[in-house]
Amino acid sequence: MSPTVTTSSEANGNVSAATARAAASAAATADAAGPQPVTMAKALNTALADAMHADPSVLVFGEDVGTLGGVFRITDGLTKTFGEQRCFDTPLAESGIVGMAVGMAMNGMRPVIEMQFDAFAYPAFEQIVSHVAKMHNRTKGAVKLPMVIRVPYAGGIGGVEHHCDSSESYYAHTAGLKVFTPATVPDAYRMLREAIDSDDPVMFMEPKKLYWSKDMVDLDELREQHSANAKAGRSSEGRAAVARPGTDATLIAYGPSVPTALAAAEAAALEGRSLEVIDVRTIVPFDDETVCASVRKTGRAVVIAEAHGFASVSSEIVARVQERCFHHLAAPIRRVTGFDVPYPAPKLEKYYLPGVDRILDAVDDLQWEN
Amino acid sequence: MTISADHTAPDQAGRAPAEDALTEAAEKFGITAEDYMLPARHQIQMVDPDGRLTPVGEQGTEPGHEYPLPGDEELLAAYEQLVVGRRVNDQNSALVRQGRMAVYPSSHGQEACQVAAALCLSQGDWMFPTYRDAVAVMTRGVDPVQVMTIFRGDWHGGYDPAKHKVGIQCTPLTTQLLHAVGVAHAAKLRGEDTVVLAMCGDGATSEGDFHEALNFAAVFHLPVVFFVQNNKYAISVPLAHQSVAPSLAHKAVGYGMAGERVDGNDVVALLAVLDRAVKLAREGSGPLLVEANTYRMQAHTNADDATRYRQDSEVAEWLAKDPVNRMRTYLTDRGLLDGDGEARISEKAEAVAAQLRDGLGEDVPVDPQELFRHVFATPTPQLKEQSAFLADELARDASSQEAAQ
């Protein structure tokens, strides 16, 4: 029962040589035709490369993103392919990275910048909150900031302090920022391409525990779909997905919590209970329509998030659903979130993170006897 | 507690006291204020990579930048800590490989800096270390197993900073430098003669807080010694991408403080330079910046792959400048160290290594309720509720497991 700390790359929040090799071999096979096993890391890497091919104004910069290819290898190979003018390392200063991106975006570029870890982005908070989020508004739309701030976020990797924060609520709370968070491999590709295409600044929150998750994906097909959608002016921004259909209750999750919600739904099915899982996908803009349609159908809901529950994205979701679906609810909406404590050390994180049992307990509490 | 008069107000002539002090310091050494602030033309080195005493004329010293050779006793004590520090680094890396620790950012190759950082301070002084400074913290006297708790993953810290006058090891970059400034300011207001050593790396000098900390320390004229270990890499990014200043020590002049650079693999020079910096700070000369020219011999952490961004030949070049070997040769040649001395020191290093193996080798059970115990001095009703929720969940888990057996 006692949790052990492992030496695996996942436990350290960085990519070891072995993992990098695994990702590279996945990359090699992914280039073949048809669906191939692709990691989320590879899907993101491909999305960056495709966006850079498609538009010479797309630039990538940050800490260790050049020669090293990023501590998670998301920018692997970009400097080699596109040169040091388009993918480069900056001095070690997050506020500098974001602030310079603002100027570049004002002057014809589409910067895609990396904050190395969630909690290392805070020195840039002023730039993000006071400038990235407000420029369009202050200038009445005269200045657009087509920039993407990529943030590896959330826990589940046994990371040391400052490597596991769920910081999405700070950004979602800031008016003027769009907040995307993919939960699947195809969405990682699709949503990053759409974020880069967007004329609004996007906080792109990447669940780092899912970087090595794999799915059978045809990257060529995704690329073509994206081109067709972009030409037609279509985007999946603001659209939640029904990750698993069900009838008895709705689990609403995003990013790292989606696979946990799906596992809970699978377990509930064995007990004869049909749970629908909604993947929020874009926290801002929020898809009230899809989420509320599901809750009106099932009449019961549990919101799942790793972040602290207090004053969070999960509280916002509960408030919105309650306002819109009150007369369809058979029970108060429940939440399963992280406790209101600083993100714990590796050996304690399993008590902190929402897990299948805690979700099933919350589902059991949805007043079924009525 | 007595608070001294407003020390920040300009005097009658409209000059800030800090400016006066700078002039005073310059006058003390018979050089201009500019020459006092600018580092000497060459880095200070007293023992060369081969373990020979650098000829006095080539040590990099010059008027106003004079450094006496530290005493034999201090050098022997430093060597002992160097050997222990090297053993600690290698033991910790082994423990990570064995799965006993999550991660360890090793200071292998930087032990001279680690040791000198601790030995230059007096009992009442403070140190503000980074995540890579575990050996410095241990050299300061903190229990090695407590220092490593953060990397074992039980808790985000393992020792009491107030008890040891050592800030909690800091992972975000240069945020601790401002804490160091605050500690020095508080001590100054109380009239104490505390000196604070504020540590960071070369990459960290790019952060905004580095600038703010140096400026605050200079403006408030505080006894802070900023100690930059320039180990040439910020994870993968080499110094050339970080700064094009003539040296990091040159940054001092922009804040109106004195800077110096020193061979960071020469513990003799490090002790000489840091001892003097601490002494000047204690005497009221204001803050100083010391840059140690060293090298991170291993990857950033065990999770990093340094072969992706640097050549083996570069590492080999620095291997020849090893701080431990250099000091062993120097002390042996001077007749200060013999086989018996080596054996005694080696025994001590092995004892510390054994302490680490024993302390980190056992699985200490964690108490889930610790999650809630330390968030506030006065717990909130919400945390009490969440604590009870988890206790109930774990009790139900336990009873269902019992029932299943």
CSV table of C-alpha atoms in Angstrom, one decimal, chain B residues 2-405:
chain,number,residue,atom,x,y,z
B,2,THR,CA,15.5,48.4,18.6
B,3,ILE,CA,15.1,49.8,15.2
B,4,SER,CA,17.9,52.1,14.0
B,5,ALA,CA,17.3,55.5,12.5
B,6,ASP,CA,16.0,55.8,8.9
B,7,HIS,CA,19.1,54.6,7.1
B,8,THR,CA,17.6,55.1,3.6
B,9,ALA,CA,17.1,58.8,3.7
B,10,PRO,CA,19.6,60.9,1.8
B,11,ASP,CA,22.0,62.9,3.9
B,12,GLN,CA,22.3,66.7,3.9
B,13,ALA,CA,24.2,66.7,0.7
B,14,GLY,CA,21.5,64.7,-1.0
B,15,ARG,CA,23.6,61.7,-1.4
B,16,ALA,CA,22.4,58.3,-0.3
B,17,PRO,CA,24.4,56.6,2.4
B,18,ALA,CA,25.1,53.7,0.0
B,19,GLU,CA,26.9,56.0,-2.3
B,20,ASP,CA,29.0,57.2,0.6
B,21,ALA,CA,29.9,53.7,1.6
B,22,LEU,CA,31.0,52.9,-1.9
B,23,THR,CA,33.3,55.9,-1.8
B,24,GLU,CA,34.5,54.9,1.6
B,25,ALA,CA,35.2,51.4,0.4
B,26,ALA,CA,37.2,52.7,-2.5
B,27,GLU,CA,39.1,55.1,-0.3
B,28,LYS,CA,39.8,52.2,2.1
B,29,PHE,CA,41.7,50.5,-0.8
B,30,GLY,CA,43.1,53.6,-2.4
B,31,ILE,CA,41.4,53.0,-5.7
B,32,THR,CA,38.5,54.7,-7.5
B,33,ALA,CA,34.9,53.6,-6.9
B,34,GLU,CA,34.8,52.2,-10.4
B,35,ASP,CA,37.9,50.1,-9.8
B,36,TYR,CA,36.4,48.9,-6.5
B,37,MET,CA,33.1,47.8,-8.2
B,38,LEU,CA,34.7,46.3,-11.4
B,39,PRO,CA,36.0,42.8,-10.9
B,40,ALA,CA,39.8,42.4,-11.2
B,41,ARG,CA,41.0,42.0,-14.7
B,42,HIS,CA,41.5,38.2,-14.3
B,43,GLN,CA,39.7,35.7,-12.2
B,44,ILE,CA,41.3,34.9,-8.8
B,45,GLN,CA,43.1,31.6,-8.7
B,46,MET,CA,45.5,30.4,-6.0
B,47,VAL,CA,46.0,26.8,-6.8
B,48,ASP,CA,46.1,25.7,-10.5
B,49,PRO,CA,44.5,22.6,-11.9
B,50,ASP,CA,47.7,20.6,-11.3
B,51,GLY,CA,47.6,21.4,-7.6
B,52,ARG,CA,50.5,23.9,-7.7
B,53,LEU,CA,50.4,27.2,-5.9
B,54,THR,CA,49.8,29.8,-8.6
B,55,PRO,CA,52.7,32.3,-8.5
B,56,VAL,CA,51.6,35.4,-6.5
B,57,GLY,CA,51.9,37.7,-9.6
B,58,GLU,CA,49.6,35.4,-11.5
B,59,GLN,CA,46.8,35.0,-9.0
B,60,GLY,CA,44.7,37.7,-10.5
B,61,THR,CA,45.0,40.0,-7.6
B,62,GLU,CA,45.6,43.7,-8.0
B,63,PRO,CA,45.3,46.9,-5.8
B,64,GLY,CA,42.0,46.8,-4.0
B,65,HIS,CA,41.5,43.1,-5.0
B,66,GLU,CA,44.0,41.6,-2.7
B,67,TYR,CA,43.5,38.1,-1.2
B,68,PRO,CA,45.7,36.6,1.5
B,69,LEU,CA,46.2,32.8,1.3
B,70,PRO,CA,43.8,31.1,3.8
B,71,GLY,CA,45.4,29.3,6.8
B,72,ASP,CA,46.4,25.6,6.6
B,73,GLU,CA,43.8,24.6,9.2
B,74,GLU,CA,41.0,26.1,7.1
B,75,LEU,CA,42.3,24.4,4.0
B,76,LEU,CA,42.5,21.0,5.6
B,77,ALA,CA,39.0,21.4,6.9
B,78,ALA,CA,37.8,22.4,3.4
B,79,TYR,CA,39.5,19.4,1.9
B,80,GLU,CA,37.7,17.1,4.3
B,81,GLN,CA,34.4,18.6,3.3
B,82,LEU,CA,35.3,18.4,-0.4
B,83,VAL,CA,35.9,14.6,-0.1
B,84,VAL,CA,32.6,14.3,1.9
B,85,GLY,CA,30.8,16.4,-0.6
B,86,ARG,CA,32.0,14.3,-3.6
B,87,ARG,CA,31.0,11.1,-1.7
B,88,VAL,CA,27.5,12.6,-1.0
B,89,ASN,CA,27.0,13.5,-4.6
B,90,ASP,CA,27.9,10.1,-5.9
B,91,GLN,CA,26.0,8.3,-3.2
B,92,ASN,CA,22.9,10.3,-3.9
B,93,SER,CA,23.1,9.6,-7.7
B,94,ALA,CA,23.5,5.9,-6.9
B,95,LEU,CA,20.4,6.1,-4.6
B,96,VAL,CA,18.4,7.6,-7.5
B,97,ARG,CA,19.5,4.8,-9.8
B,98,GLN,CA,18.4,2.3,-7.2
B,99,GLY,CA,14.9,4.0,-7.0
B,100,ARG,CA,15.4,5.3,-3.5
B,101,MET,CA,15.0,8.9,-4.5
B,102,ALA,CA,12.9,10.5,-7.2
B,103,VAL,CA,15.6,12.9,-8.5
B,104,TYR,CA,18.9,14.4,-7.6
B,105,PRO,CA,20.5,17.5,-9.2
B,106,SER,CA,24.1,16.7,-8.5
B,107,SER,CA,26.8,19.3,-7.8
B,108,HIS,CA,29.5,16.8,-8.9
B,109,GLY,CA,32.4,19.0,-10.0
B,110,GLN,CA,31.1,22.0,-8.1
B,111,GLU,CA,32.1,20.8,-4.6
B,112,ALA,CA,34.6,23.5,-4.1
B,113,CYS,CA,31.9,26.1,-4.5
B,114,GLN,CA,29.6,24.1,-2.2
B,115,VAL,CA,32.1,23.8,0.6
B,116,ALA,CA,33.4,27.4,0.4
B,117,ALA,CA,29.8,28.7,0.5
B,118,ALA,CA,29.3,27.1,3.8
B,119,LEU,CA,32.7,27.6,5.4
B,120,CYS,CA,32.8,31.4,4.7
B,121,LEU,CA,29.9,31.9,7.0
B,122,SER,CA,29.7,32.4,10.8
B,123,GLN,CA,27.2,30.7,13.1
B,124,GLY,CA,24.8,33.7,13.0
B,125,ASP,CA,24.9,34.1,9.2
B,126,TRP,CA,22.3,32.9,6.8
B,127,MET,CA,22.6,30.9,3.5
B,128,PHE,CA,19.9,30.8,0.7
B,129,PRO,CA,20.6,27.8,-1.5
B,130,THR,CA,19.1,26.5,-4.7
B,131,TYR,CA,18.1,22.9,-5.5
B,132,ARG,CA,21.6,22.0,-6.6
B,133,ASP,CA,23.2,23.2,-3.3
B,134,ALA,CA,22.5,20.1,-1.1
B,135,VAL,CA,26.2,19.7,-0.3
B,136,ALA,CA,26.5,23.3,0.8
B,137,VAL,CA,23.5,22.8,3.1
B,138,MET,CA,25.1,19.7,4.6
B,139,THR,CA,28.4,21.4,5.0
B,140,ARG,CA,26.6,24.1,6.9
B,141,GLY,CA,25.7,21.3,9.3
B,142,VAL,CA,22.2,20.3,8.4
B,143,ASP,CA,21.5,16.5,8.7
B,144,PRO,CA,22.1,14.9,5.3
B,145,VAL,CA,19.0,12.7,5.4
B,146,GLN,CA,16.9,15.8,6.3
B,147,VAL,CA,18.4,17.6,3.3
B,148,MET,CA,17.5,14.7,1.0
B,149,THR,CA,13.9,14.4,2.1
B,150,ILE,CA,12.8,16.8,-0.7
B,151,PHE,CA,14.3,14.5,-3.3
B,152,ARG,CA,13.0,11.3,-1.7
B,153,GLY,CA,9.5,12.7,-2.2
B,154,ASP,CA,8.1,12.6,1.3
B,155,TRP,CA,7.7,16.3,1.6
B,156,HIS,CA,8.8,19.5,-0.2
B,157,GLY,CA,11.4,20.2,2.5
B,158,GLY,CA,13.2,18.4,5.3
B,159,TYR,CA,14.9,20.8,7.6
B,160,ASP,CA,14.0,23.8,9.7
B,161,PRO,CA,15.4,26.9,8.0
B,162,ALA,CA,15.2,29.1,11.2
B,163,LYS,CA,17.1,26.5,13.3
B,164,HIS,CA,20.0,26.2,10.8
B,165,LYS,CA,19.8,29.7,9.3
B,166,VAL,CA,19.6,28.0,5.9
B,167,GLY,CA,16.7,28.9,3.6
B,168,ILE,CA,14.7,26.1,2.2
B,169,GLN,CA,16.3,24.9,-1.1
B,170,CYS,CA,14.6,26.8,-3.9
B,171,THR,CA,13.6,25.3,-7.3
B,172,PRO,CA,12.2,28.4,-9.0
B,173,LEU,CA,15.2,30.6,-10.0
B,174,THR,CA,16.4,33.6,-8.0
B,175,THR,CA,13.2,34.0,-6.0
B,176,GLN,CA,15.3,33.1,-2.9
B,177,LEU,CA,17.7,36.0,-3.6
B,178,LEU,CA,15.0,38.5,-2.5
B,179,HIS,CA,14.3,36.4,0.6
B,180,ALA,CA,18.0,36.7,1.4
B,181,VAL,CA,17.8,40.5,0.9
B,182,GLY,CA,14.8,40.6,3.3
B,183,VAL,CA,16.6,38.5,6.0
B,184,ALA,CA,19.6,40.8,5.7
B,185,HIS,CA,17.4,43.9,5.9
B,186,ALA,CA,15.6,42.6,9.1
B,187,ALA,CA,19.0,41.8,10.7
B,188,LYS,CA,20.3,45.3,9.9
B,189,LEU,CA,17.2,46.9,11.3
B,190,ARG,CA,17.8,45.0,14.6
B,191,GLY,CA,21.5,46.1,14.6
B,192,GLU,CA,22.8,42.5,14.2
B,193,ASP,CA,26.0,41.8,12.3
B,194,THR,CA,24.5,39.0,10.2
B,195,VAL,CA,25.8,38.4,6.7
B,196,VAL,CA,23.6,36.6,4.1
B,197,LEU,CA,25.0,34.4,1.3
B,198,ALA,CA,22.5,34.3,-1.6
B,199,MET,CA,23.2,31.6,-4.1
B,200,CYS,CA,22.2,31.1,-7.7
B,201,GLY,CA,23.5,29.7,-11.0
B,202,ASP,CA,24.5,31.3,-14.3
B,203,GLY,CA,21.2,30.8,-16.1
B,204,ALA,CA,19.3,32.3,-13.1
B,205,THR,CA,21.0,35.6,-13.6
B,206,SER,CA,18.6,36.1,-16.6
B,207,GLU,CA,15.6,36.1,-14.3
B,208,GLY,CA,14.0,39.4,-13.3
B,209,ASP,CA,14.2,38.6,-9.6
B,210,PHE,CA,18.0,38.5,-9.9
B,211,HIS,CA,18.0,42.2,-11.0
B,212,GLU,CA,15.5,43.1,-8.3
B,213,ALA,CA,17.4,41.4,-5.5
B,214,LEU,CA,20.8,43.0,-6.4
B,215,ASN,CA,19.2,46.4,-6.8
B,216,PHE,CA,17.3,46.2,-3.4
B,217,ALA,CA,20.5,44.9,-1.6
B,218,ALA,CA,22.5,47.8,-3.1
B,219,VAL,CA,19.9,50.5,-2.5
B,220,PHE,CA,19.3,49.4,1.1
B,221,HIS,CA,23.0,48.8,1.5
B,222,LEU,CA,22.6,45.4,2.9
B,223,PRO,CA,25.2,42.8,4.0
B,224,VAL,CA,24.4,40.3,1.2
B,225,VAL,CA,27.0,38.3,-0.7
B,226,PHE,CA,25.5,37.1,-4.0
B,227,PHE,CA,27.3,34.0,-5.0
B,228,VAL,CA,26.8,32.8,-8.6
B,229,GLN,CA,28.0,29.4,-9.5
B,230,ASN,CA,28.6,29.7,-13.2
B,231,ASN,CA,28.5,26.0,-14.2
B,232,LYS,CA,28.1,26.9,-17.9
B,233,TYR,CA,24.7,25.4,-18.5
B,234,ALA,CA,21.1,26.1,-17.7
B,235,ILE,CA,19.9,22.6,-18.3
B,236,SER,CA,20.9,22.5,-22.0
B,237,VAL,CA,21.4,26.2,-22.7
B,238,PRO,CA,25.0,27.4,-22.6
B,239,LEU,CA,26.1,30.6,-21.0
B,240,ALA,CA,26.7,32.3,-24.4
B,241,HIS,CA,22.9,32.2,-24.9
B,242,GLN,CA,22.3,33.6,-21.4
B,243,SER,CA,24.5,36.7,-21.3
B,244,VAL,CA,27.0,38.6,-23.4
B,245,ALA,CA,28.3,40.6,-20.5
B,246,PRO,CA,32.1,40.5,-20.1
B,247,SER,CA,31.5,38.3,-17.1
B,248,LEU,CA,28.6,37.7,-14.7
B,249,ALA,CA,30.7,39.5,-12.0
B,250,HIS,CA,30.6,42.6,-14.2
B,251,LYS,CA,26.9,42.9,-13.6
B,252,ALA,CA,27.7,44.2,-10.1
B,253,VAL,CA,28.8,47.6,-11.4
B,254,GLY,CA,25.4,48.3,-12.8
B,255,TYR,CA,23.9,48.1,-9.2
B,256,GLY,CA,26.7,50.0,-7.6
B,257,MET,CA,28.2,47.0,-5.8
B,258,ALA,CA,31.6,45.3,-6.1
B,259,GLY,CA,32.0,42.2,-8.2
B,260,GLU,CA,34.8,39.6,-8.3
B,261,ARG,CA,35.3,36.4,-10.3
B,262,VAL,CA,37.1,33.4,-9.0
B,263,ASP,CA,38.2,29.9,-10.2
B,264,GLY,CA,35.3,27.9,-9.0
B,265,ASN,CA,37.2,24.7,-8.9
B,266,ASP,CA,39.9,26.2,-6.6
B,267,VAL,CA,38.7,26.0,-3.1
B,268,VAL,CA,41.6,28.0,-1.8
B,269,ALA,CA,40.8,31.0,-4.0
B,270,LEU,CA,37.1,30.5,-3.2
B,271,LEU,CA,37.7,30.7,0.5
B,272,ALA,CA,39.9,33.7,0.1
B,273,VAL,CA,37.4,35.6,-2.1
B,274,LEU,CA,34.3,34.6,-0.1
B,275,ASP,CA,35.9,35.2,3.3
B,276,ARG,CA,36.9,38.7,2.2
B,277,ALA,CA,33.4,39.4,0.7
B,278,VAL,CA,31.7,38.3,3.9
B,279,LYS,CA,34.1,40.4,6.0
B,280,LEU,CA,33.5,43.5,3.8
B,281,ALA,CA,29.7,43.0,4.0
B,282,ARG,CA,29.9,42.6,7.7
B,283,GLU,CA,32.0,45.7,8.0
B,284,GLY,CA,29.2,47.7,6.3
B,285,SER,CA,30.6,47.9,2.7
B,286,GLY,CA,27.3,46.9,1.3
B,287,PRO,CA,26.5,43.9,-0.9
B,288,LEU,CA,29.0,42.1,-3.2
B,289,LEU,CA,28.7,39.8,-6.1
B,290,VAL,CA,31.1,36.8,-6.5
B,291,GLU,CA,31.0,34.7,-9.7
B,292,ALA,CA,32.6,31.2,-9.5
B,293,ASN,CA,33.8,29.8,-12.8
B,294,THR,CA,33.0,26.1,-12.5
B,295,TYR,CA,31.4,23.3,-14.5
B,296,ARG,CA,28.4,21.0,-14.1
B,297,MET,CA,30.1,17.7,-14.7
B,298,GLN,CA,26.9,15.6,-14.9
B,299,ALA,CA,23.5,16.1,-16.5
B,300,HIS,CA,21.0,18.6,-15.1
B,301,THR,CA,19.4,15.7,-13.2
B,302,ASN,CA,19.2,12.0,-13.7
B,303,ALA,CA,16.2,12.7,-16.0
B,304,ASP,CA,18.4,14.8,-18.4
B,305,ASP,CA,20.5,13.6,-21.3
B,306,ALA,CA,23.5,15.9,-21.6
B,307,THR,CA,24.9,14.2,-24.7
B,308,ARG,CA,22.2,16.0,-26.7
B,309,TYR,CA,23.7,19.4,-26.1
B,310,ARG,CA,27.4,19.1,-25.2
B,311,GLN,CA,30.6,17.4,-26.3
B,312,ASP,CA,32.4,14.7,-24.3
B,313,SER,CA,35.6,16.6,-25.0
B,314,GLU,CA,34.3,19.6,-23.2
B,315,VAL,CA,33.5,17.5,-20.1
B,316,ALA,CA,37.0,15.8,-20.3
B,317,GLU,CA,38.6,19.3,-20.3
B,318,TRP,CA,36.9,20.1,-17.1
B,319,LEU,CA,37.6,16.7,-15.6
B,320,ALA,CA,41.3,17.8,-15.6
B,321,LYS,CA,40.3,20.8,-13.5
B,322,ASP,CA,38.7,18.6,-10.8
B,323,PRO,CA,38.5,20.5,-7.5
B,324,VAL,CA,39.0,17.5,-5.2
B,325,ASN,CA,42.1,16.1,-7.0
B,326,ARG,CA,43.6,19.5,-7.2
B,327,MET,CA,43.3,20.1,-3.5
B,328,ARG,CA,44.6,16.6,-2.6
B,329,THR,CA,47.8,17.2,-4.7
B,330,TYR,CA,48.3,20.7,-3.2
B,331,LEU,CA,47.9,19.6,0.4
B,332,THR,CA,50.0,16.4,-0.1
B,333,ASP,CA,52.8,18.4,-1.8
B,334,ARG,CA,52.8,20.8,1.0
B,335,GLY,CA,53.1,18.0,3.5
B,336,LEU,CA,49.8,18.8,5.1
B,337,LEU,CA,48.1,15.6,4.1
B,338,ASP,CA,49.4,12.0,4.3
B,339,GLY,CA,48.1,8.5,4.0
B,340,ASP,CA,46.7,8.5,7.5
B,341,GLY,CA,44.9,11.8,7.0
B,342,GLU,CA,43.4,10.6,3.8
B,343,ALA,CA,42.2,7.4,5.5
B,344,ARG,CA,40.6,9.3,8.3
B,345,ILE,CA,38.8,11.7,5.8
B,346,SER,CA,37.8,8.8,3.7
B,347,GLU,CA,36.3,7.1,6.7
B,348,LYS,CA,34.3,10.2,7.5
B,349,ALA,CA,33.0,10.4,4.0
B,350,GLU,CA,32.0,6.7,4.1
B,351,ALA,CA,30.1,7.3,7.4
B,352,VAL,CA,28.1,10.1,5.8
B,353,ALA,CA,27.4,7.9,2.7
B,354,ALA,CA,26.2,5.1,5.1
B,355,GLN,CA,24.0,7.6,6.9
B,356,LEU,CA,22.4,8.5,3.5
B,357,ARG,CA,22.0,4.8,2.5
B,358,ASP,CA,20.4,3.9,5.9
B,359,GLY,CA,18.2,7.0,6.0
B,360,LEU,CA,17.0,6.8,2.5
B,361,GLY,CA,17.0,3.1,2.1
B,362,GLU,CA,14.1,2.4,4.4
B,363,ASP,CA,10.6,3.1,3.3
B,364,VAL,CA,9.3,5.6,5.8
B,365,PRO,CA,5.5,5.3,5.8
B,366,VAL,CA,3.8,8.6,4.9
B,367,ASP,CA,0.8,9.8,6.8
B,368,PRO,CA,-1.9,11.1,4.4
B,369,GLN,CA,-3.2,13.5,7.1
B,370,GLU,CA,0.0,15.4,6.7
B,371,LEU,CA,-1.6,16.8,3.5
B,372,PHE,CA,-3.8,19.0,5.7
B,373,ARG,CA,-1.7,19.6,8.8
B,374,HIS,CA,0.6,22.3,7.6
B,375,VAL,CA,-1.3,24.5,5.2
B,376,PHE,CA,-2.1,27.2,7.8
B,377,ALA,CA,-1.1,28.0,11.3
B,378,THR,CA,-4.8,28.0,12.1
B,379,PRO,CA,-6.6,25.4,10.0
B,380,THR,CA,-9.8,26.4,8.1
B,381,PRO,CA,-13.1,24.6,8.6
B,382,GLN,CA,-12.9,23.5,5.0
B,383,LEU,CA,-9.6,21.8,5.5
B,384,LYS,CA,-10.9,20.0,8.6
B,385,GLU,CA,-13.8,18.8,6.5
B,386,GLN,CA,-11.5,17.6,3.8
B,387,SER,CA,-9.3,15.9,6.3
B,388,ALA,CA,-12.3,14.0,7.8
B,389,PHE,CA,-13.4,13.1,4.3
B,390,LEU,CA,-10.0,11.5,3.5
B,391,ALA,CA,-9.9,9.7,6.9
B,392,ASP,CA,-13.3,8.3,6.2
B,393,GLU,CA,-12.4,7.2,2.7
B,394,LEU,CA,-9.2,5.4,4.0
B,395,ALA,CA,-11.1,3.8,6.9
B,396,ARG,CA,-13.7,2.4,4.4
B,397,ASP,CA,-10.9,1.2,2.1
B,398,ALA,CA,-9.3,-0.6,5.0
B,399,SER,CA,-12.4,-2.3,6.2
B,400,SER,CA,-13.4,-3.4,2.7
B,401,GLN,CA,-9.9,-4.9,2.3
B,402,GLU,CA,-10.3,-6.7,5.6
B,403,ALA,CA,-13.7,-8.0,4.6
B,404,ALA,CA,-12.2,-9.3,1.3
B,405,GLN,CA,-9.6,-11.3,3.2
